[in-house]
Backbone as a ProteinNet text record, in pm:
[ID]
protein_1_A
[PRIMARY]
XXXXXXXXXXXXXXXXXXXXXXXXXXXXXXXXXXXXXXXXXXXXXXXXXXXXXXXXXXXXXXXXXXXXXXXXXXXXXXXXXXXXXXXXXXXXXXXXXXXXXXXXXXXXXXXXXXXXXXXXXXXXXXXXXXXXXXXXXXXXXXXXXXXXXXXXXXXXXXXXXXXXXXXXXXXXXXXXXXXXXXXXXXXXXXXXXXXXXXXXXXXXXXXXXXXXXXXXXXXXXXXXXXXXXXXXXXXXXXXXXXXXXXXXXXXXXXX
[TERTIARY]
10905.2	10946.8	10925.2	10848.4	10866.4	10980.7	11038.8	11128.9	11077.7	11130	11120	11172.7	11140.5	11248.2	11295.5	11387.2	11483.3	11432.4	11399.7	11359.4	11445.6	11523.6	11650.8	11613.5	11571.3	11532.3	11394.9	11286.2	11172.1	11179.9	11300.2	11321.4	11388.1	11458.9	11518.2	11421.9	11317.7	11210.5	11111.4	11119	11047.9	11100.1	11222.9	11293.1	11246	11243.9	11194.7	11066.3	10960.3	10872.5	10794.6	10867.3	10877.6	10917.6	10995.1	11031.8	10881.6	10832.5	10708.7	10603.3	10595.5	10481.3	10485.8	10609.2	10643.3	10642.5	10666.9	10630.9	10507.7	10398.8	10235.5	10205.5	10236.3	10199	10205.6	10347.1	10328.1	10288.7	10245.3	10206.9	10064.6	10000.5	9863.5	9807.2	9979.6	9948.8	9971.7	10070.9	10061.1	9989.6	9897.3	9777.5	9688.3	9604.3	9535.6	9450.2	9334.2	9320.4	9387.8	9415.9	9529	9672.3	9699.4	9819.9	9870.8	9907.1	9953.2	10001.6	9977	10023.3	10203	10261.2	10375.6	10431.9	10368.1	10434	10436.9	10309	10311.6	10444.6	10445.2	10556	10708.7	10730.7	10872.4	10852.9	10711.1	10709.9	10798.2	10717.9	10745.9	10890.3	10923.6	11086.6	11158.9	11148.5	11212	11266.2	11138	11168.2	11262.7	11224	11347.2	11415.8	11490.6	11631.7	11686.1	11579.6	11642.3	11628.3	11576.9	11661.5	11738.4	11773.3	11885.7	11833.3	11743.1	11648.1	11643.1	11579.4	11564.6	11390.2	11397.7	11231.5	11249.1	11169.5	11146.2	11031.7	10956.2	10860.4	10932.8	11050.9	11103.1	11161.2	11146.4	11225.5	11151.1	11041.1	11015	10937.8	10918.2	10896.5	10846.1	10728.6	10701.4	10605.3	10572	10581.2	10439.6	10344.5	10244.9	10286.6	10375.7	10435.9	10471.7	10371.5	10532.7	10642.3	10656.5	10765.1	10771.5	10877.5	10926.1	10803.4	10829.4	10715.3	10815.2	10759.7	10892	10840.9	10784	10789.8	10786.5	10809.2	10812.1	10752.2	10611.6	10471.2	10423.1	10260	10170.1	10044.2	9974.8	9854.8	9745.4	9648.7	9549.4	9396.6	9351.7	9235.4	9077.7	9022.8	8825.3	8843.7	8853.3	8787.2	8935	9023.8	9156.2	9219.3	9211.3	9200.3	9314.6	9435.5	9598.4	9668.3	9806	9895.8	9888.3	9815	9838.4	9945.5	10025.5	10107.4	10100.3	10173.5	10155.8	10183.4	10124.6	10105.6	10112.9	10091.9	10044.2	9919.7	9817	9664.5	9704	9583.5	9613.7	9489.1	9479.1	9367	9226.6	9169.7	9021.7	8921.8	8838.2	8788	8691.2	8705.4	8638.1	8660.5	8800.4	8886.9	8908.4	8881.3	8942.6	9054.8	9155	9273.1	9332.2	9367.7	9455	9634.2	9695.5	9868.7	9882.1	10013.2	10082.3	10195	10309.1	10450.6	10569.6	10634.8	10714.6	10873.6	10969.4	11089.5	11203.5	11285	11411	11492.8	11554.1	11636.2	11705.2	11854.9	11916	11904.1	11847.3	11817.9	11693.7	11611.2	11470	11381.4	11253.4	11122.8	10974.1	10982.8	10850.4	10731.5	10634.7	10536.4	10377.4	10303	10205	10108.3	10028.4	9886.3	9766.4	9711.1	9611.6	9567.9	9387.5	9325.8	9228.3	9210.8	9118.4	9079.7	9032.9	8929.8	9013.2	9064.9	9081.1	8969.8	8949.6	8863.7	8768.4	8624.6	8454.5	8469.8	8447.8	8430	8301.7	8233.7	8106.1	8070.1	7968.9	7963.7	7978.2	7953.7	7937.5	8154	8211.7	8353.4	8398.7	8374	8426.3	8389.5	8206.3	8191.4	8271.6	8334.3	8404.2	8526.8	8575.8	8722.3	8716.3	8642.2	8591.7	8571.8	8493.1	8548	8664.3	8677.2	8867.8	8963.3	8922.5	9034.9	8996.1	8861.8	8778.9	8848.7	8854	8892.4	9015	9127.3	9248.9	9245.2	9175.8	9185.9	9175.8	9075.4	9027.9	9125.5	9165.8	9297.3	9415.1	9433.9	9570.3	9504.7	9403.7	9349.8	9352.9	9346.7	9360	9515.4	9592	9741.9	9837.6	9729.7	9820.7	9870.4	9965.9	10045.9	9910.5	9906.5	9823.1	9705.5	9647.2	9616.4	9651.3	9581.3	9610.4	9606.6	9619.3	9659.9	9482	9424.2	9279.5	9204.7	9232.5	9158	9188.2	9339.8	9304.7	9233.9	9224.4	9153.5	9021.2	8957.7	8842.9	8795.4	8888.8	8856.7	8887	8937.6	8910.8	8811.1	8775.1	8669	8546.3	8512.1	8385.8	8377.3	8410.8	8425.6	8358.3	8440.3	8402.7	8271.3	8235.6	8115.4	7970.1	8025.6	7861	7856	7993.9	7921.1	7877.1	7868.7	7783.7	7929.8	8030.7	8124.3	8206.7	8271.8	8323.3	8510.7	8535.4	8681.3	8748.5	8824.8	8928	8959.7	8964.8	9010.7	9133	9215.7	9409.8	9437.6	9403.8	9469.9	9465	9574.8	9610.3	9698.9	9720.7	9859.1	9963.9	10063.3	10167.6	10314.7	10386.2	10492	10617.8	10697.4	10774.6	10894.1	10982.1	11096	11248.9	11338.1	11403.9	11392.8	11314.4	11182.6	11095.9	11066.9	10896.8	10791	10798.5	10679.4	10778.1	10751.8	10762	10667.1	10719.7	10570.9	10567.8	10410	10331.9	10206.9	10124.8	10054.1	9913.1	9867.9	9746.2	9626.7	9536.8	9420.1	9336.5	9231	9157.5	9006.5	9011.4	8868.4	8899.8	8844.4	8902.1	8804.2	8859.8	8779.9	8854	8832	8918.1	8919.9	9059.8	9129.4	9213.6	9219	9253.7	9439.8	9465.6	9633.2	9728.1	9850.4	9995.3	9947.8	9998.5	9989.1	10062.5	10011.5	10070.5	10208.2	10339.6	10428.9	10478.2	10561.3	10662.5	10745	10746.8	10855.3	10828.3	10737.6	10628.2	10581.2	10612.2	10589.3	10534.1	10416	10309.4	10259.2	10244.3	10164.6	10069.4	9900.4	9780.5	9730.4	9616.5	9593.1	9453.3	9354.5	9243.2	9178	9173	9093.6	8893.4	8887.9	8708.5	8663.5	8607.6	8494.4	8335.6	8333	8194.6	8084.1	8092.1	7967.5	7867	7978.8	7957.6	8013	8087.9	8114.3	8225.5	8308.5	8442.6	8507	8458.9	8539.9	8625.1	8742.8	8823.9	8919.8	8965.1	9040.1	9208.6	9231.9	9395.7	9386.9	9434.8	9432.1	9515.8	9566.5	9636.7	9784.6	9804.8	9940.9	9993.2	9953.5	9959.7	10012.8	9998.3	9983.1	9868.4	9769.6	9691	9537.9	9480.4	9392.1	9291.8	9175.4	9068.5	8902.4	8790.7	8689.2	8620.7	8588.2	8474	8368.7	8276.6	8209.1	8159.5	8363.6	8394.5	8353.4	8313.1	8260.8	8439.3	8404.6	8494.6	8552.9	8703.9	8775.5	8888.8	8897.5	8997	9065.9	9157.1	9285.7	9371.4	9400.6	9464.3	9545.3	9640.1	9776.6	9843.8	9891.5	10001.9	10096.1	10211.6	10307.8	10329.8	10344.9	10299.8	10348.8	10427.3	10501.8	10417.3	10420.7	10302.3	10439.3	10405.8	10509.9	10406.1	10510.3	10402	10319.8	10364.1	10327.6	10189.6	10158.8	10082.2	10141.1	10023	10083.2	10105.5	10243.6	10336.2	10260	10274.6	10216.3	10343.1	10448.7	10555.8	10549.4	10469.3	10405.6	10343.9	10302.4	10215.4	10250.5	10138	10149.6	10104.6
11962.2	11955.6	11815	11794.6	11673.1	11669.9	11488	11498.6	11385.6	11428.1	11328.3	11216.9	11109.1	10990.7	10957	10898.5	10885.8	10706	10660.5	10528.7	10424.9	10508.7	10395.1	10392	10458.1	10459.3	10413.8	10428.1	10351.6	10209.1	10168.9	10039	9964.8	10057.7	10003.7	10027.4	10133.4	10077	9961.9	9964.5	9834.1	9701.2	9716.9	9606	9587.9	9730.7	9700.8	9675	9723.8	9662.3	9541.6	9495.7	9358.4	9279.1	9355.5	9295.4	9285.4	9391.9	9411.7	9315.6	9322.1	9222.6	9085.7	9064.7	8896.1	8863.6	8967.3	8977.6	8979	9059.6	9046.6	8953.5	8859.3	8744.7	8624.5	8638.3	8554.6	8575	8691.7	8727.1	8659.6	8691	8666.5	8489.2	8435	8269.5	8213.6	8326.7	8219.8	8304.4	8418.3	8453.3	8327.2	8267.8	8191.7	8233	8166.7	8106.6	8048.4	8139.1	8097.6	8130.1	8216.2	8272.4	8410.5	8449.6	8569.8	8677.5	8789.6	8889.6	8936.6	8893.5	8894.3	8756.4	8654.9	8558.3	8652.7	8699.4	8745.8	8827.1	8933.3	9013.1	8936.8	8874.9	8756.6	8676.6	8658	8652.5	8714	8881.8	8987.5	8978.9	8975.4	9010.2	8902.7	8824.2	8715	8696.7	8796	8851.3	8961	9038.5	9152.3	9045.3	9019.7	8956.6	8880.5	8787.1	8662.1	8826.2	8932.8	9028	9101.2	9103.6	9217.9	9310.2	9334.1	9476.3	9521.8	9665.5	9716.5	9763.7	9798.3	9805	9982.4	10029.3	10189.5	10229.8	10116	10126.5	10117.7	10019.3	9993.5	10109.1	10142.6	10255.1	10414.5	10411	10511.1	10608	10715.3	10811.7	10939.8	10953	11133.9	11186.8	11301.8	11365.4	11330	11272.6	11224.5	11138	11080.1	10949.5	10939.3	10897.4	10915.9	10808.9	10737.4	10625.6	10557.1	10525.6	10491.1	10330.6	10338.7	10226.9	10090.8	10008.9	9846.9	9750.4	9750	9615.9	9659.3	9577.8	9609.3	9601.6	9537.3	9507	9548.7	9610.8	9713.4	9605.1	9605.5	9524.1	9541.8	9580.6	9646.5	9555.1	9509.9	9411.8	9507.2	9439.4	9482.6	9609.4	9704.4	9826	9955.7	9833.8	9924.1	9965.6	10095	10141.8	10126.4	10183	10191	10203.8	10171.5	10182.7	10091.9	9986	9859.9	9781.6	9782.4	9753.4	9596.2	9485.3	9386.8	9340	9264.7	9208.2	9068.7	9009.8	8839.5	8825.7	8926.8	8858.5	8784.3	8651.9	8604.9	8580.2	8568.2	8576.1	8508.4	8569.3	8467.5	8476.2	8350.6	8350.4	8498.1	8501.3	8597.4	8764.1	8741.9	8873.9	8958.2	9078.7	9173.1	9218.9	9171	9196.1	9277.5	9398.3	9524.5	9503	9483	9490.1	9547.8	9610.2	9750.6	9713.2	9715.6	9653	9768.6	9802.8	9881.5	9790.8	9820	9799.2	9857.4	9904.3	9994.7	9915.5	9940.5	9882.8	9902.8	9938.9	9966.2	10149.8	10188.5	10314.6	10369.3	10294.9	10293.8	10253.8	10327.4	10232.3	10209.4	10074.2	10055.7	10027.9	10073.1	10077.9	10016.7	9911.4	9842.3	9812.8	9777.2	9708.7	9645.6	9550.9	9498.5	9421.5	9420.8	9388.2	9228	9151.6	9023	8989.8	8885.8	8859.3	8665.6	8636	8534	8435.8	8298.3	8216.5	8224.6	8213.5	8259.5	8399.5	8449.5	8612.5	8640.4	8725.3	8809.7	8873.7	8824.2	8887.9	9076.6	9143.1	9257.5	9336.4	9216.9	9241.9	9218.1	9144.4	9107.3	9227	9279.7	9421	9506.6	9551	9651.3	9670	9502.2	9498.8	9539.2	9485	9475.1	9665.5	9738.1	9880.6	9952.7	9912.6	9986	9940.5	9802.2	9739.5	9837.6	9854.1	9916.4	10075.8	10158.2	10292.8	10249.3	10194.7	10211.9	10167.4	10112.6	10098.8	10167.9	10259.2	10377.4	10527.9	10504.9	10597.2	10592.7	10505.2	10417.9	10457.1	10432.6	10469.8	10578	10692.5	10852.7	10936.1	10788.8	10856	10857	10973.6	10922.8	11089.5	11122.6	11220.6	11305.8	11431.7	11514.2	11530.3	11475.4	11471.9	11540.3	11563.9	11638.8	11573.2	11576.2	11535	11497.1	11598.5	11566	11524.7	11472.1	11355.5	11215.6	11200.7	11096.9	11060.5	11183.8	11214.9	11193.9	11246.9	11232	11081.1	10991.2	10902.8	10812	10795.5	10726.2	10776.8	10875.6	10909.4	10874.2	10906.9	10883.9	10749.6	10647.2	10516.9	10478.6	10566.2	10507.3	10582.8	10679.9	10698.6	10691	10630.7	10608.5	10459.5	10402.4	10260.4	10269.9	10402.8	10442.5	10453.2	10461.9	10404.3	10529.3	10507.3	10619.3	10659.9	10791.5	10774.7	10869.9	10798.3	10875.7	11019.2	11134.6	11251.6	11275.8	11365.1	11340.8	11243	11152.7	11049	10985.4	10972.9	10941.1	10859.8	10887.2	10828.4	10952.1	10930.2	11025.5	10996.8	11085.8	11098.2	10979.9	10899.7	10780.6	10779.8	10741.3	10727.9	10655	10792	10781.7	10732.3	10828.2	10822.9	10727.4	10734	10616.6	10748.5	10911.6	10944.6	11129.7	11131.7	11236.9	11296.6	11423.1	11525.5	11422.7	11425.8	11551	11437.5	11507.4	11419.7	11382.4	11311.6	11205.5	11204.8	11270.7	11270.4	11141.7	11104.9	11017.5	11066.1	11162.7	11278.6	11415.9	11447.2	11583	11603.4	11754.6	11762.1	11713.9	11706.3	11697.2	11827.7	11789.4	11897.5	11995.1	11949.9	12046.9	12022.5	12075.4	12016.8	12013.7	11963	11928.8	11863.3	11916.5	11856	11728.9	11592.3	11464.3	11465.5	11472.1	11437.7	11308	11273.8	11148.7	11209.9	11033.4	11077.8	11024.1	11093.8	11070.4	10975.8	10943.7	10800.6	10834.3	10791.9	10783.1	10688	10703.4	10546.7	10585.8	10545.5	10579	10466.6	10505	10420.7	10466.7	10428.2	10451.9	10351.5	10432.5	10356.3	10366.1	10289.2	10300.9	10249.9	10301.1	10269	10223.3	10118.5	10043.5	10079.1	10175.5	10238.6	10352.3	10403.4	10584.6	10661	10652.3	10753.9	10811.3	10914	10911.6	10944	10925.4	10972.4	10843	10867.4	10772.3	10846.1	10771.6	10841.8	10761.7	10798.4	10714.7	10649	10526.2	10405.1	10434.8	10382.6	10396.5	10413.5	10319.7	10304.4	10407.5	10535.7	10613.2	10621.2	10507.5	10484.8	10425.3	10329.5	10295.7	10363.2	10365.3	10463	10370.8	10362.8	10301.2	10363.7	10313.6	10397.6	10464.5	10548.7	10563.6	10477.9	10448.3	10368	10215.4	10147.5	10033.5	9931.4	9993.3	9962.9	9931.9	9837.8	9762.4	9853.7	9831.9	9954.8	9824.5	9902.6	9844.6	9889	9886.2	9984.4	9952.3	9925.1	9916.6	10010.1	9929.3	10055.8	10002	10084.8	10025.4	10171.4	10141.2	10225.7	10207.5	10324.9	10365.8	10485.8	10420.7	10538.3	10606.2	10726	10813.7	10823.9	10728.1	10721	10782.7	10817	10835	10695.8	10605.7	10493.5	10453.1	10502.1	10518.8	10481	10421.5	10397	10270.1	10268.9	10160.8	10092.1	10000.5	9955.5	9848.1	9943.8	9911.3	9781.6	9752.1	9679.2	9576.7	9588	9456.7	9323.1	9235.1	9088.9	9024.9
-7098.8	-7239	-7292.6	-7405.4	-7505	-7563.8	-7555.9	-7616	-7730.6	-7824.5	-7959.1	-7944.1	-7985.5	-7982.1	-8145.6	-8166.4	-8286.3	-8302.9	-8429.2	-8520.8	-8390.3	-8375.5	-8336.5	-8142.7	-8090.1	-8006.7	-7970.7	-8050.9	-8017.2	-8049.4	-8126.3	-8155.5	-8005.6	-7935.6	-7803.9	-7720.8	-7691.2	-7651.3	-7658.3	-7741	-7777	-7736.2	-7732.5	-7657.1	-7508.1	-7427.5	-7285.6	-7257	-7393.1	-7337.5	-7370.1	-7436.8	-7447.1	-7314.5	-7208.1	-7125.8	-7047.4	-7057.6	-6986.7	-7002.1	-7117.6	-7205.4	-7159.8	-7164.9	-7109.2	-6937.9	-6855.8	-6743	-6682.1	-6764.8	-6740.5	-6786.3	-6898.3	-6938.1	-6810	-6734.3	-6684	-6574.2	-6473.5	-6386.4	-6377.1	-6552.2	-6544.7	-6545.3	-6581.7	-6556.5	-6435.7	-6367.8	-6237.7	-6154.5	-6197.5	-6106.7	-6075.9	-5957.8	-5924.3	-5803.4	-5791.3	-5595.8	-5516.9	-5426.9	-5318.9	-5314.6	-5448	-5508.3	-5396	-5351.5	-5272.8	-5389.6	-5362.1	-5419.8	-5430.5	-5324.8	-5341.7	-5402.2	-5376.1	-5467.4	-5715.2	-5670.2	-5799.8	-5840.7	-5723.4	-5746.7	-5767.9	-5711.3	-5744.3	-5920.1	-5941.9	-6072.4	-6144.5	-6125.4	-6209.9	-6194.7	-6099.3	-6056.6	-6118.9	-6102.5	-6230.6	-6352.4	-6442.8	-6561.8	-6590.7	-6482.8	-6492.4	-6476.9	-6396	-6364.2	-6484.2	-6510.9	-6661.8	-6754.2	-6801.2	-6867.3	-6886.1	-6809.4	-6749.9	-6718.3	-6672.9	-6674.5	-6551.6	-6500.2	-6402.9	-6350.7	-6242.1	-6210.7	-6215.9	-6237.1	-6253.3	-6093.3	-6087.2	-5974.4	-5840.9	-5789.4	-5709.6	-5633.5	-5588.4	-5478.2	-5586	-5634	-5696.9	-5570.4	-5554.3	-5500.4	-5479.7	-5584.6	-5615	-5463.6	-5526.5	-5393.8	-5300.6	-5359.9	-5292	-5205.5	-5204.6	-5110.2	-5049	-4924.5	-4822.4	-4788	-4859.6	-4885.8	-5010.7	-5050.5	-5197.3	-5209.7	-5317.3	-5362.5	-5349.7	-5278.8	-5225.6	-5303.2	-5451.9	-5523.6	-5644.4	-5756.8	-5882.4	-5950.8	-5881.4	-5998	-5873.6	-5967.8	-5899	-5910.7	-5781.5	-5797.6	-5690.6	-5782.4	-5756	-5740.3	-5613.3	-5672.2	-5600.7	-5642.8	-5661.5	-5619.7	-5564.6	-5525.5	-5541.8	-5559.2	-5563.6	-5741.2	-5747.8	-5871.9	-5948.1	-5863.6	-5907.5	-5801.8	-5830.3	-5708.5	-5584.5	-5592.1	-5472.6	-5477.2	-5350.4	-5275.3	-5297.6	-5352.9	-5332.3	-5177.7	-5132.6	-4951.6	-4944.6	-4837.1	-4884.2	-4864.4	-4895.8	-4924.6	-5059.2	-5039	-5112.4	-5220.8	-5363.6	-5418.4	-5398	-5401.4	-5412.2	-5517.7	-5479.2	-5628.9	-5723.3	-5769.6	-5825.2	-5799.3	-5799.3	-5742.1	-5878	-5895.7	-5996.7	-5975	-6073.8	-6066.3	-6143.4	-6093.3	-6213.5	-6175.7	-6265.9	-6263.2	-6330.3	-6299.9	-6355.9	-6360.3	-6457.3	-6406	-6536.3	-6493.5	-6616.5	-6580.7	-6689.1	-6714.1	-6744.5	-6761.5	-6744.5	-6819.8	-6959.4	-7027.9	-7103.6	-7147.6	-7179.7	-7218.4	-7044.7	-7050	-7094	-7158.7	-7194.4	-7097.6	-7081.7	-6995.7	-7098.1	-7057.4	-7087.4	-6955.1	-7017.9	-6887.1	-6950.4	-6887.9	-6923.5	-6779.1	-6842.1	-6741.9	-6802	-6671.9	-6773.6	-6674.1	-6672.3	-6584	-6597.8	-6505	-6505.6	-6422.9	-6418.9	-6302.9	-6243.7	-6157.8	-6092	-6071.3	-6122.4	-6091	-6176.2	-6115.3	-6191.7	-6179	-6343.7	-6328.8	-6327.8	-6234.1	-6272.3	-6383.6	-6479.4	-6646.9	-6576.6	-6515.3	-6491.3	-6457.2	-6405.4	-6425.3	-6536	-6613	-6775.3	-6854.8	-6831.1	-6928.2	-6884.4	-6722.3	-6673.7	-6776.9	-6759	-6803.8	-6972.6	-7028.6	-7151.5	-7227.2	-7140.3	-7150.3	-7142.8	-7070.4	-7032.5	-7207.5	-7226.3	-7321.5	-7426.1	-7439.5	-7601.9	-7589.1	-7462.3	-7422.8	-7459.2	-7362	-7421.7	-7636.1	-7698.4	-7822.3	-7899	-7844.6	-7948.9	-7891.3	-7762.5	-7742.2	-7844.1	-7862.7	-7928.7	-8079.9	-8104.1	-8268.7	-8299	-8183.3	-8189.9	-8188.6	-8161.1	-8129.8	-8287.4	-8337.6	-8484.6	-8510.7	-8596.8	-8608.6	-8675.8	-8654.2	-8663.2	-8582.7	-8475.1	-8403.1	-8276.5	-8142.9	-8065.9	-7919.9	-7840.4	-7725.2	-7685.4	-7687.8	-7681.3	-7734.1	-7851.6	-7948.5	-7865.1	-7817.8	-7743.2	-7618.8	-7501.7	-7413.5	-7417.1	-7538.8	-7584	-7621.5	-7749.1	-7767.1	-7661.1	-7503.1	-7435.6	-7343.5	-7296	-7200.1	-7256	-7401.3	-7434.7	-7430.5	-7447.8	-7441.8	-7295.5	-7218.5	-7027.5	-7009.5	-7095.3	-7032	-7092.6	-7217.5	-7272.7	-7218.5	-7085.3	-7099.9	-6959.6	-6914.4	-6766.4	-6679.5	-6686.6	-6618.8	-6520.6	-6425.2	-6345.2	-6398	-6376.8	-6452.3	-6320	-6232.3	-6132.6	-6209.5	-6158	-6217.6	-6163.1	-6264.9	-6186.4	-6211	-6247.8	-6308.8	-6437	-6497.5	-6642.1	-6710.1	-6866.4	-6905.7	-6924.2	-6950.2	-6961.5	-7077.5	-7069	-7225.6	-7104.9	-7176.8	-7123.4	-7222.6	-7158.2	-7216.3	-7144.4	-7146.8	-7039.5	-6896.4	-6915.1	-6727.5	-6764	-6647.5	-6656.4	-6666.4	-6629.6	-6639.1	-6679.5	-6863.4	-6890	-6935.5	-6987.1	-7060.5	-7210.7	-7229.3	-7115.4	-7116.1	-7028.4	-6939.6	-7045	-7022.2	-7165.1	-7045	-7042.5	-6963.5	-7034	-6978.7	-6956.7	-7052.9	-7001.1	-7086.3	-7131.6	-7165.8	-7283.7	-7393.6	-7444.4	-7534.3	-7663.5	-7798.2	-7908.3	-7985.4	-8041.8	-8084.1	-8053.5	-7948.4	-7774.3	-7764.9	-7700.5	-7704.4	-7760.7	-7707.3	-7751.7	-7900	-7994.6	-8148.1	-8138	-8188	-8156.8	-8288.6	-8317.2	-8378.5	-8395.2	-8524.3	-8494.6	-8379.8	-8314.8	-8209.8	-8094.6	-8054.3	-7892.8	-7907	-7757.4	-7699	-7573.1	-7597.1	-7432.9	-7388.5	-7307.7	-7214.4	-7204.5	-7283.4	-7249.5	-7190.9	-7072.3	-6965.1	-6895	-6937.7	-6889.2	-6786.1	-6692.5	-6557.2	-6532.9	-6489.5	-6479.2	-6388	-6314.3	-6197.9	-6215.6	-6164.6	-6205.3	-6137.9	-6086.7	-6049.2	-6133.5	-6199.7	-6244.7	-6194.9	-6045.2	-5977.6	-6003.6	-5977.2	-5987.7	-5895.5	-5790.6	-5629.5	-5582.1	-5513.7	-5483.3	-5362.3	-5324.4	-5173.5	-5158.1	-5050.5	-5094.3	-4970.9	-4971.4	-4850.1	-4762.5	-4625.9	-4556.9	-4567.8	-4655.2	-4672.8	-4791.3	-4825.2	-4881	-5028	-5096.1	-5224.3	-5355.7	-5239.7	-5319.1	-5308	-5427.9	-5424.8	-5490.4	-5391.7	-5338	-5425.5	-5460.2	-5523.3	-5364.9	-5317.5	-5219.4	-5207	-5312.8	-5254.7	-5264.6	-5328	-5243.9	-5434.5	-5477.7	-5640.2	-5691.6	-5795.6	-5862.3	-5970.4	-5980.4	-6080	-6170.9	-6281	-6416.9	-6471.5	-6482.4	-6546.5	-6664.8	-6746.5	-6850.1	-6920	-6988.6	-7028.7	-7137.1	-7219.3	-7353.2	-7318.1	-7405.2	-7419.2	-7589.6	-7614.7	-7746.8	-7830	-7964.8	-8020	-8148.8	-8165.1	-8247.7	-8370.2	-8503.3	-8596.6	-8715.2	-8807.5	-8942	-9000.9	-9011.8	-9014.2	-8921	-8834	-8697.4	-8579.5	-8493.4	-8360.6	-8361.5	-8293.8	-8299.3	-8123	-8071.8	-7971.9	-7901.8	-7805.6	-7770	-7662.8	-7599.1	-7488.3	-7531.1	-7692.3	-7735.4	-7649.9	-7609.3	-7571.3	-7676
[MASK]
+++++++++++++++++++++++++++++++++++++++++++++++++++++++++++++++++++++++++++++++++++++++++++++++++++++++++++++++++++++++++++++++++++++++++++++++++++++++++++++++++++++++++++++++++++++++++++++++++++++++++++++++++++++++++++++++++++++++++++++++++++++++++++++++

């Protein structure tokens, strides 16, 4: 079931993801060479804490998993699409870096991501990243009231693939709120016109991922959360959380 949200409630959203916003900000400044991935995560964790806020990722659990997720920012580098485990590898130069980090606040979640490159970027990781941002934009341009669930599907897939690009299948954005992951679910590709009729109210997290090969095959790593391309090709992920107002789309996550 969609639930509507009330003026007064996307306004307290907006509060959490603001928490978010300011957390990837600084994740992405004290990203470096030689930086460890869990030092990042104590970043993130920081911000929650100076907000009063809670992690939604931390001890999260669905059924693919076979153990709750143990950090609160998600980080994903060169070949790893979504869902990496922060560790103490530590960055190197010219590392593609995807973070994912959501917030829990005053009963609200906000949920964001956003991908770069550590050090000298390869012009060929900047166009990667550079697609994903344009897909999530023209998603976000499609999330307007009268519209359909598959106008946005559409306006981000076509994006990833006239730029040759690969798009994980089963994986998407989704409806946010309460939860970190309600109805209903925001595919990646689609046709338009298709779908849940977009209303005031709804609030989704659209989030388009891309694989720099073309391909779209991907497998799940050992540690049974992060999900890897097959053949080892560089992936980008990006995300806003986003309320569908008459006014348009409100962009809850803005940095």
């Amino acid at each position: 079931m969609v639930e509507l949200k009330t003026d007064t409630s996307i306004d307290a959203m907006h509060e959490a993801g603001q928490v978010v916003a300011r957390a990837l900000t600084a994740v992405r400044q004290a990203a470096g060479v030689g930086v460890s991935l869990l030092e990042l995560n104590e970043v993130a964790h920081d911000v929650l804490r100076a907000a009063g806020a809670s992690s939604p990722f931390l001890g999260y659990r669905p059924s693919f998993a076979p153990t709750p997720f143990p950090a609160v920012l998600i980080t994903s580098v060169n070949d790893a699409i979504v869902h990496g485990i922060p560790t103490a590898y530590r960055l190197r130069d010219g590392d593609l870096l995807s973070i994912d980090f959501g917030a829990e606040l005053g009963g609200w979640v906000g949920d964001s991501a956003l991908s770069f490159v550590v050090g000298r970027p390869r012009p060929e990781d900047l166009r990667l990243i550079e697609t994903a941002e344009r897909a999530l934009a023209a998603g976000i341009g499609a999330a307007v009231v009268g519209n359909r669930i598959g106008d946005i599907a559409h306006a981000v897939g076509s994006v990833c693939r006239a730029a040759g690009y690969g798009i994980p299948s089963g994986f998407g954005g989704h409806g946010v709120g309460r939860r970190m992951h309600e109805d209903p679910e925001v595919p990646n590709e689609g046709r338009p016109g298709r779908g849940l009729p977009l209303r005031h109210g709804m609030v989704l997290a659209i989030e388009p991922m891309v694989i720099a090969s073309g391909r779209d095959g991907y497998h799940e790593a050992p540690d049974g959360w992060t999900l890897r391309t097959n053949d080892g090709s560089r992936a980008a992920h990006v995300e806003h959380t986003v309320a569908i107002t008459e006014g348009g789309p409100r962009i809850l996550t803005a940095r």
